Short mmCIF file of C-alpha atoms and ligand atoms in Angstrom, two decimals:
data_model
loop_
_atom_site.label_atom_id
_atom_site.label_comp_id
_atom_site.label_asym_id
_atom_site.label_seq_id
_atom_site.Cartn_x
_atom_site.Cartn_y
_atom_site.Cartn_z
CA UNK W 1 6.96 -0.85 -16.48
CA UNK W 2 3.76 -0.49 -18.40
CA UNK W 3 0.63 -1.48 -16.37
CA UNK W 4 -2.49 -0.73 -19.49
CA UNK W 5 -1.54 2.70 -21.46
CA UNK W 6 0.21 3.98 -18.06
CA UNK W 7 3.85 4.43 -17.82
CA UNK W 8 5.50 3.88 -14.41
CA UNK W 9 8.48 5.88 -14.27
CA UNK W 10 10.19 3.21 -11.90
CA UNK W 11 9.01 -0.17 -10.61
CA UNK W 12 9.13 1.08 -7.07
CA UNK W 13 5.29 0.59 -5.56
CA UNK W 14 3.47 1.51 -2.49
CA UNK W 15 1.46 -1.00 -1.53
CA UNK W 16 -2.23 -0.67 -0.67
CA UNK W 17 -2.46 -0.50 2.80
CA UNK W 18 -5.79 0.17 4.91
CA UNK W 19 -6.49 2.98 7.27
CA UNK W 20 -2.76 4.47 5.86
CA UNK W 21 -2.88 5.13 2.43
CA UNK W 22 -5.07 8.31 1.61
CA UNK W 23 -3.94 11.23 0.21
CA UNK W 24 -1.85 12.71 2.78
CA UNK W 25 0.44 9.61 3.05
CA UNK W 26 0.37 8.68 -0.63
CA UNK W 27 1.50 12.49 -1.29
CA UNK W 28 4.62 11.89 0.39
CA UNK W 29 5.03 8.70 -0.85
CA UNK W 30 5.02 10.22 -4.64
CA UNK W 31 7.09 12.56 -3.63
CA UNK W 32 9.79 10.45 -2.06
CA UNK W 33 10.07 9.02 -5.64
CA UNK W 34 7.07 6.25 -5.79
CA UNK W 35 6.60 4.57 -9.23
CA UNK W 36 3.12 4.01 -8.40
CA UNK W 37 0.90 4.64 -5.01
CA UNK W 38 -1.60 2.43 -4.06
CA UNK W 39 -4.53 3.47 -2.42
CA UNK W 40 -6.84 1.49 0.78
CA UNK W 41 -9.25 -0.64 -0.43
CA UNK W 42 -12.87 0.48 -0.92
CA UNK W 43 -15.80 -1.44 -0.65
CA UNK W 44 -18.04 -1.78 -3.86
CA UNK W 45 -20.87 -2.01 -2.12
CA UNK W 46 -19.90 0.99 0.15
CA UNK W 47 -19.40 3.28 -3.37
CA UNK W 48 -23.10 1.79 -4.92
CA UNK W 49 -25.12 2.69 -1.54
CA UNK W 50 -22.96 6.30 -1.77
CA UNK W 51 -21.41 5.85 1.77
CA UNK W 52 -20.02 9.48 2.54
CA UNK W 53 -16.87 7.79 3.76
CA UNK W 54 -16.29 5.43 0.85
CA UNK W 55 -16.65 7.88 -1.50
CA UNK W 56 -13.90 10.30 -0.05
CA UNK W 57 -11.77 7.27 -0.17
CA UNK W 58 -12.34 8.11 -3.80
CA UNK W 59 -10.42 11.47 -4.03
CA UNK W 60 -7.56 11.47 -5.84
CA UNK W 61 -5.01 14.89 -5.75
CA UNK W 62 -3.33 15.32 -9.42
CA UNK W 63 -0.12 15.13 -7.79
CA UNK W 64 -0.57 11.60 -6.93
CA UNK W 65 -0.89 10.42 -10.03
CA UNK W 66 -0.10 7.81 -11.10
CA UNK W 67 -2.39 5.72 -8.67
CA UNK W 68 -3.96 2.97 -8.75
CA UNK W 69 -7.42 2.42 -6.65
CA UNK W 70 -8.57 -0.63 -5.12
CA UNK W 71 -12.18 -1.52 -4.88
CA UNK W 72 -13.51 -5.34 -3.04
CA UNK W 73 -16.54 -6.99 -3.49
CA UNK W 74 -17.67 -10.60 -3.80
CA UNK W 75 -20.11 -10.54 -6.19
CA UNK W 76 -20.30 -9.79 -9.99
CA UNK W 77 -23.00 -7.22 -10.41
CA UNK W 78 -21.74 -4.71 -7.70
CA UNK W 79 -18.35 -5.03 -8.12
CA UNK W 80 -18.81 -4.35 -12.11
CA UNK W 81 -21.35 -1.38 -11.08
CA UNK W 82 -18.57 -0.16 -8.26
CA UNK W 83 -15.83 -0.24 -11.21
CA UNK W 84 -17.84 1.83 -13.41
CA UNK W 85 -18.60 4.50 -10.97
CA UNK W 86 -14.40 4.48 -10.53
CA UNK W 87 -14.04 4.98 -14.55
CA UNK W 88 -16.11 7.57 -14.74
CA UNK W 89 -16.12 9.59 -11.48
CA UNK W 90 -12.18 9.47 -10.36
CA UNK W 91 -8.94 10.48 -11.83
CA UNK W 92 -7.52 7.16 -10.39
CA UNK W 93 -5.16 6.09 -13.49
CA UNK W 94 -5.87 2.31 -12.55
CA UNK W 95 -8.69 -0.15 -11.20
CA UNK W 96 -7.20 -2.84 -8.75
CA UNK W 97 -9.36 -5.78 -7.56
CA UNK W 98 -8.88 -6.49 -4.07
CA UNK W 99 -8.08 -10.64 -4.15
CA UNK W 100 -5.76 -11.22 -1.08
CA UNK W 101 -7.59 -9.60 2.34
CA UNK W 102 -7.23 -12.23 4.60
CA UNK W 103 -9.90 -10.86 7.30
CA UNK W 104 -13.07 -12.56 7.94
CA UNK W 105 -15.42 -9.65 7.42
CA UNK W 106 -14.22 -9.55 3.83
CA UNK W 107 -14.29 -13.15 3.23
CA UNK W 108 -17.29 -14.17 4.27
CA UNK W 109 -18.53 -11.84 2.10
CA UNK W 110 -16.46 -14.00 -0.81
CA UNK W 111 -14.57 -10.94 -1.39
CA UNK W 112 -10.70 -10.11 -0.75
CA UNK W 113 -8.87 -13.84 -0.33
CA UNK W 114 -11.90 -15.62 -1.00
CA UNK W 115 -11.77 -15.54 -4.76
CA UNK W 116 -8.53 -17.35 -4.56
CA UNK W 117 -9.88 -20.61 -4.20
CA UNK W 118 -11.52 -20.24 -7.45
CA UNK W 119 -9.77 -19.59 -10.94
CA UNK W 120 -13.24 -19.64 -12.89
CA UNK W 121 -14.77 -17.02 -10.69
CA UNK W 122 -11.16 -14.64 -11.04
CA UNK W 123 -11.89 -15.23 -15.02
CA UNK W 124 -15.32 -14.33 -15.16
CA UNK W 125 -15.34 -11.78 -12.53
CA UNK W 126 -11.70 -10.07 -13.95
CA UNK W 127 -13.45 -10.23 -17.44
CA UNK W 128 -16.69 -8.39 -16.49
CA UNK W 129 -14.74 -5.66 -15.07
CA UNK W 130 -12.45 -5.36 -18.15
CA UNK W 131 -15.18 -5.35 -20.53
CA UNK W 132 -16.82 -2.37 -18.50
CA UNK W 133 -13.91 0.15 -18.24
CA UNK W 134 -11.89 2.32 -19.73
CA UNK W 135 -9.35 1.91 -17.22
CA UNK W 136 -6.72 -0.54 -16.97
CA UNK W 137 -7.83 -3.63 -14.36
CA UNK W 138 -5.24 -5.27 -12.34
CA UNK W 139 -5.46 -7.77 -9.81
CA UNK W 140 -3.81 -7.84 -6.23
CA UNK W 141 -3.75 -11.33 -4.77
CA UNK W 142 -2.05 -13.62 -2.17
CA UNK W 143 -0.59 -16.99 -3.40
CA UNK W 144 -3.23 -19.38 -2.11
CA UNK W 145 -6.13 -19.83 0.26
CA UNK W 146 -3.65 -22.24 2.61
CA UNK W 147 -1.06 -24.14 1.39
CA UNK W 148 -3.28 -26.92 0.54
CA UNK W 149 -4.96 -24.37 -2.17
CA UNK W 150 -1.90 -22.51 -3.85
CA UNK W 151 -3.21 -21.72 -7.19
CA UNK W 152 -1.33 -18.57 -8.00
CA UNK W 153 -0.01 -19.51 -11.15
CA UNK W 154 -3.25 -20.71 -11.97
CA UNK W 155 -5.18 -17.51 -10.61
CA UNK W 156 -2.98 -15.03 -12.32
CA UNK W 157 -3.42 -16.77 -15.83
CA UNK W 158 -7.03 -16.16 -15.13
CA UNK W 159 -6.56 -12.42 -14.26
CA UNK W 160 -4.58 -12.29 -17.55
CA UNK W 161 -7.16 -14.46 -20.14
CA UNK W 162 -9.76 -11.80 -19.43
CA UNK W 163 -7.88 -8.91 -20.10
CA UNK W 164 -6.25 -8.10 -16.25
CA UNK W 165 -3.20 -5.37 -17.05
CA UNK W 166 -1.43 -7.04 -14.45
CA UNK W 167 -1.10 -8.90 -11.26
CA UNK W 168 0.47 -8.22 -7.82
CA UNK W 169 1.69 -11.06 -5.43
CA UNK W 170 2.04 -11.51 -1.99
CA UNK W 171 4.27 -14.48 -1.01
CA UNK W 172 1.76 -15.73 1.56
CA UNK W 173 -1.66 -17.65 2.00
CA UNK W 174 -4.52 -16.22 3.62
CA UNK W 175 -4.18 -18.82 6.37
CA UNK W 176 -0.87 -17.32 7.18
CA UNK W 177 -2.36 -13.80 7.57
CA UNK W 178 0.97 -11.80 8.48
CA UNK W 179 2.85 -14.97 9.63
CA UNK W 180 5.46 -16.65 8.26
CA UNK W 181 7.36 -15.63 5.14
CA UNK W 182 6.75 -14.82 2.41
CA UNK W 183 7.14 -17.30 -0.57
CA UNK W 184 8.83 -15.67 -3.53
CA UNK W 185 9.67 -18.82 -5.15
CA UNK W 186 5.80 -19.16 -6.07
CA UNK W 187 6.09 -15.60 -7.40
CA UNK W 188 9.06 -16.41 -9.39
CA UNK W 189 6.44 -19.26 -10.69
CA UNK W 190 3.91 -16.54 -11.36
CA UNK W 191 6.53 -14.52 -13.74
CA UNK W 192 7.59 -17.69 -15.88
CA UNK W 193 3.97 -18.51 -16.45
CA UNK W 194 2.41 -15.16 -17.75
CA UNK W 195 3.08 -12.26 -19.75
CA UNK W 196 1.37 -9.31 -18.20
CA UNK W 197 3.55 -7.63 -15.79
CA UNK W 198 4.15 -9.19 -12.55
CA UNK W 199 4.87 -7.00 -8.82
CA UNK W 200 6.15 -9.39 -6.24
CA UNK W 201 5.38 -8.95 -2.62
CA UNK W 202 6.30 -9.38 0.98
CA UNK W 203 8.71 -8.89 3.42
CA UNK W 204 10.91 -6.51 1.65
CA UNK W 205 12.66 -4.68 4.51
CA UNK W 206 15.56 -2.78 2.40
CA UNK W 207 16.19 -1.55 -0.99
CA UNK W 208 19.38 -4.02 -1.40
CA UNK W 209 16.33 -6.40 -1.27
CA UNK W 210 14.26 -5.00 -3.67
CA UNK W 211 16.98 -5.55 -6.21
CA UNK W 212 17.37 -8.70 -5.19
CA UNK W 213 13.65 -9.56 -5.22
CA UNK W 214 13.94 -8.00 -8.56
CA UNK W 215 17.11 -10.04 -9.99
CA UNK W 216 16.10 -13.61 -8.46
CA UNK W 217 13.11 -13.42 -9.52
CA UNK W 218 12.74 -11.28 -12.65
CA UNK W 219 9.33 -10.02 -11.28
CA UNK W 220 8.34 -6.61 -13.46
CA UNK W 221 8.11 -4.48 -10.22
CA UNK W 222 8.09 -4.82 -6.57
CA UNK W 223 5.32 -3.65 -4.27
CA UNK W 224 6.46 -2.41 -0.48
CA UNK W 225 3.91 -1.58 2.23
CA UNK W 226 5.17 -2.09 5.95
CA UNK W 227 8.81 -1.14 5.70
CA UNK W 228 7.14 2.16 4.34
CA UNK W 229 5.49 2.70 7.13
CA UNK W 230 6.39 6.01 8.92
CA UNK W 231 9.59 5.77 6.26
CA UNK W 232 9.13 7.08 2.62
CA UNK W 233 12.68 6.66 2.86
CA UNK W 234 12.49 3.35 2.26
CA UNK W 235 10.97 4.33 -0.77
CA UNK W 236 13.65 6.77 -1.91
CA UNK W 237 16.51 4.78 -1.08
CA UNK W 238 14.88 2.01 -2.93
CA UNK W 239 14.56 3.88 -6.33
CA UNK W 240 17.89 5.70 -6.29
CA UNK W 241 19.52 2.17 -5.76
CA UNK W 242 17.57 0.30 -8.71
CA UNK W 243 18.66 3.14 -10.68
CA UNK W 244 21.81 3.93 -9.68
CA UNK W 245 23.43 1.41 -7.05
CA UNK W 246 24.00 3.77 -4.67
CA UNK W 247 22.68 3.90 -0.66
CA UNK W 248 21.07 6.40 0.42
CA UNK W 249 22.01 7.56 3.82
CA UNK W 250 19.15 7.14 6.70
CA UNK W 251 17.36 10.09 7.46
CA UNK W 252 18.06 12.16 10.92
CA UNK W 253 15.71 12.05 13.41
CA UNK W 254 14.80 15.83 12.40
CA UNK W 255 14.35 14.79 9.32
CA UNK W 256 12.19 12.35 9.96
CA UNK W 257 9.69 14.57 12.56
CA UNK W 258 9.73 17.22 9.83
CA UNK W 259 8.36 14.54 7.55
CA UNK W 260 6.06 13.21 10.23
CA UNK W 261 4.50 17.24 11.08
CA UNK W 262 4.07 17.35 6.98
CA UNK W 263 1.88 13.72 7.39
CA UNK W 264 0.15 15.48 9.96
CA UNK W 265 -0.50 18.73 8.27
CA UNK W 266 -1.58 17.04 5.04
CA UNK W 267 -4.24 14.31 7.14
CA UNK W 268 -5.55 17.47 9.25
CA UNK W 269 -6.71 19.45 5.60
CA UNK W 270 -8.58 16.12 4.51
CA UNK W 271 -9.81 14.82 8.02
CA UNK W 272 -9.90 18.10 10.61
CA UNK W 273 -7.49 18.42 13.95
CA UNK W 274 -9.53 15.85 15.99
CA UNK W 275 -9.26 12.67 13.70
CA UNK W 276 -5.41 13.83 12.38
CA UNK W 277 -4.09 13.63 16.01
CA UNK W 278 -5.63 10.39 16.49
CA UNK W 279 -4.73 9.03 13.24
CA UNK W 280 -1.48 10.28 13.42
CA UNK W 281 -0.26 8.33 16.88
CA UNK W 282 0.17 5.42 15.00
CA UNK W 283 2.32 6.66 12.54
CA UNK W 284 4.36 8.82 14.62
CA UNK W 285 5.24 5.55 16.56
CA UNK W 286 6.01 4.19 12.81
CA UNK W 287 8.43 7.43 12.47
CA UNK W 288 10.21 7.02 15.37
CA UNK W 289 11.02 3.14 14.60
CA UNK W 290 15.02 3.03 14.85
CA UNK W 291 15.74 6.32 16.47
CA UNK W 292 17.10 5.88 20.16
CA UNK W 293 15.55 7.07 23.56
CA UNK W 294 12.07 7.00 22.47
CA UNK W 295 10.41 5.99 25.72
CA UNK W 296 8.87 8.91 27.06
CA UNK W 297 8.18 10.23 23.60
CA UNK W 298 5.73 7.43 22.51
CA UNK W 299 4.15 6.86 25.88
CA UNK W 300 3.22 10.52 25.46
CA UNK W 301 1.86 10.55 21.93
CA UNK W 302 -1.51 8.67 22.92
CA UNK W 303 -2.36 11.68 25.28
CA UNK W 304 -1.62 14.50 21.84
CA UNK W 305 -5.02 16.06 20.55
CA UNK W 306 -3.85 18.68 19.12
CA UNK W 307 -0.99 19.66 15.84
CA UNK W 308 0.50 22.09 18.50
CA UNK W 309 1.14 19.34 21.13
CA UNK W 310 2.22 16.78 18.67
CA UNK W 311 5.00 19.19 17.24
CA UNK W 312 6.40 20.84 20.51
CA UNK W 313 6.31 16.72 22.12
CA UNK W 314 8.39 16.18 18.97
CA UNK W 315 10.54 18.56 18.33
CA UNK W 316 11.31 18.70 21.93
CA UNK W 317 12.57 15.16 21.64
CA UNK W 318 14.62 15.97 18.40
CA UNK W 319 16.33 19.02 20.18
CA UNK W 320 17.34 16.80 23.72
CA UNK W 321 18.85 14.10 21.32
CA UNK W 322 20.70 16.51 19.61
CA UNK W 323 21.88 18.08 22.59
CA UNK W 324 23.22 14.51 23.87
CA UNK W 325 24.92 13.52 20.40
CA UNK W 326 26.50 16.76 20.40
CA UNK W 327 28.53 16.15 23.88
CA UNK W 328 28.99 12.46 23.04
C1 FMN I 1 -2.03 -1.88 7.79
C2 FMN I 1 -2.15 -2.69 6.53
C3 FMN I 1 -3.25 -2.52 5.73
C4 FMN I 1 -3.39 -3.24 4.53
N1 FMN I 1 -4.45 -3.01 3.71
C5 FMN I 1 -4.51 -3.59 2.48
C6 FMN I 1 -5.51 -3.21 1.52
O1 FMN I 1 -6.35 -2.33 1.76
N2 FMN I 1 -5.50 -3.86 0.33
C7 FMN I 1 -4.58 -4.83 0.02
O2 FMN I 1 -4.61 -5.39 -1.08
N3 FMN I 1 -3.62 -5.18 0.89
C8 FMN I 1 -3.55 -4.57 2.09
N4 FMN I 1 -2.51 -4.88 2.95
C9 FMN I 1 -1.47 -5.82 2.52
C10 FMN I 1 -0.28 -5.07 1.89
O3 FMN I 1 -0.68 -4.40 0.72
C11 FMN I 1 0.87 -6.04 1.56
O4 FMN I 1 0.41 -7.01 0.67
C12 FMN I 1 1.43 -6.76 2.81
O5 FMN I 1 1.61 -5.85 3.87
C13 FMN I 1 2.76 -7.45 2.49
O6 FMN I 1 3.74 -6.53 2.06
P1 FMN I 1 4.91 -6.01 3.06
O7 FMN I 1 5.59 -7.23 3.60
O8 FMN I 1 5.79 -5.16 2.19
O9 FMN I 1 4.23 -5.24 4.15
C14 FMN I 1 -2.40 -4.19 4.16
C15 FMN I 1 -1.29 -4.37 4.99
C16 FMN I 1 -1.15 -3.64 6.16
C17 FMN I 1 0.07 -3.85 7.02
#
């Protein structure tokens, strides 16, 4: 796939995900064989007034590349100005415009979902950004506003008259938040009715379903956020079987710790000890999704401050269950 002048070397994508995807996580999910990482959203208005922590957000590691960065914003002059300071100041490869955040913060701000209630705005708001960037622009929406306002076909012909490089879908409204399922027939709808590439999105819990996504549908990529959570694998196992058919086998659980130590390693260089251990309880209950006899170990991981704690709680775990599935 072809998103601008940039090459994806498979059509496997992390999606954006808030409060998970910085550098640490997108590192690993690069190197478990990403086509394209996705980073959190940034606000443009947070970039413009030079918010310490919004601009961090804009670091990008070489290694990463390519990445696409998402800014939000609801109106045209600082979202244009934000986009800008992304050309010129980051080694992001791609601009995304933030067109699906269903939360009310964002929206009442007419940023994130907000825009999708209005195909003139995406036009003249996509077009502004195009003309002001070197960059490639691409657009990451939901469907509709509720299912009485579906105008995805509609939206994403917009994103693509004023120059978008391409549009990602998520099968659901912003009404539905996280509810429901998502709708890939109206993504299927998407595909027929434009020619820029097309990354569906939702729900897609295993890599046989990725190629089906991909087959049904004949979407240009497809774009995976929570079953990647605490799993790269998913990511892997994805690639390898759009490329060659085969599954992957599941990581171990040691595998999967190792992993989780590297997340932590990586998050404590760009955040410090204190804010790594916090961040990483969440995803260490994300890493040990699916592995048995986890009780103790997660009610423990809200108490870990430290790297050393985290580890030796971890490892501990690993060596006990190895212990047990070597008598059994
Ligand atoms: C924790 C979390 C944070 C998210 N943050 C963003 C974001 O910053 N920008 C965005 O466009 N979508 C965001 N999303 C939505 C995802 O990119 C994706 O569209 C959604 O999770 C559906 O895909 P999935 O079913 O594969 O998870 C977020 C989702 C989650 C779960």
């Amino acid at each position: 796939m072809k998103i601008g002048d940039i090459t994806l070397k498979n059509p496997v994508v992390l999606a954006p995900m808030a409060g998970v995807c910085n550098p640490a996580f997108r590192l690993i999910a690069k190197e478990f064989g990403a086509g394209l990482v996705c980073a959190e959203m940034v606000s443009d208005k947070g970039i413009l007034h030079e918010n310490e922590r919004s601009l961090k957000m804009l670091y990008v590691d070489e290694r990463e590349k390519p990445l696409s960065l998402q800014i939000f914003g609801g109106e045209r002059e600082s979202l244009v100005a934000a986009a800008k300071y992304v050309d010129k100041n980051t080694n992001a490869d791609i601009i995304d415009i933030n067109m699906g955040c269903p939360v009310p913060k964002i929206t009442k701000c007419d940023a994130g979902a907000k825009w999708l209630l209005d195909p003139d705005k995406i036009y003249e708001m996509v077009a502004a950004t195009v003309d002001a960037v070197q960059k490639p622009v691409t657009v990451k929406m939901r469907i509709g506003w509720d299912e009485d306002h579906i105008y995805a076909v509609k939206n994403a012909q917009a994103v693509e008259r004023a120059g978008g490089a391409a549009v990602a879908v998520h099968g659901r409204t912003r009404v539905q938040m996280y509810e429901g399922v998502a709708d890939w027939d109206i993504i299927g709808e998407v595909k027929k009715n434009v020619s820029i590439p097309v990354i569906g999105n939702g729900d897609i819990s295993s890599p046989q379903e990725a190629k089906d996504r991909m087959d049904q549908y004949g979407v240009d990529g497809v774009m995976i956020g929570r079953a990647a959570l605490g799993n790269p694998w998913m990511l892997y196992r994805t690639v390898q079987y759009l490329q060659n058919g085969i599954i992957a086998p599941e990581p171990t659980a040691r595998e999967k710790m190792n992993i989780c130590m590297l997340h932590m390693d990586r998050l404590i260089d760009l955040k410090g000890e204190d804010v790594a251990a916090r961040e990483m309880r969440k995803h260490t209950a994300w890493y040990l999704k699916g592995l048995p006899q986890t009780g103790s170990v997660r009610n423990a991981i809200n108490q870990m401050t430290t790297r050393e704690e985290m580890s030796k709680l971890l490892f501990d775990y690993v060596d006990q269950l190895e212990e047990v599935q070597k008598i059994s």
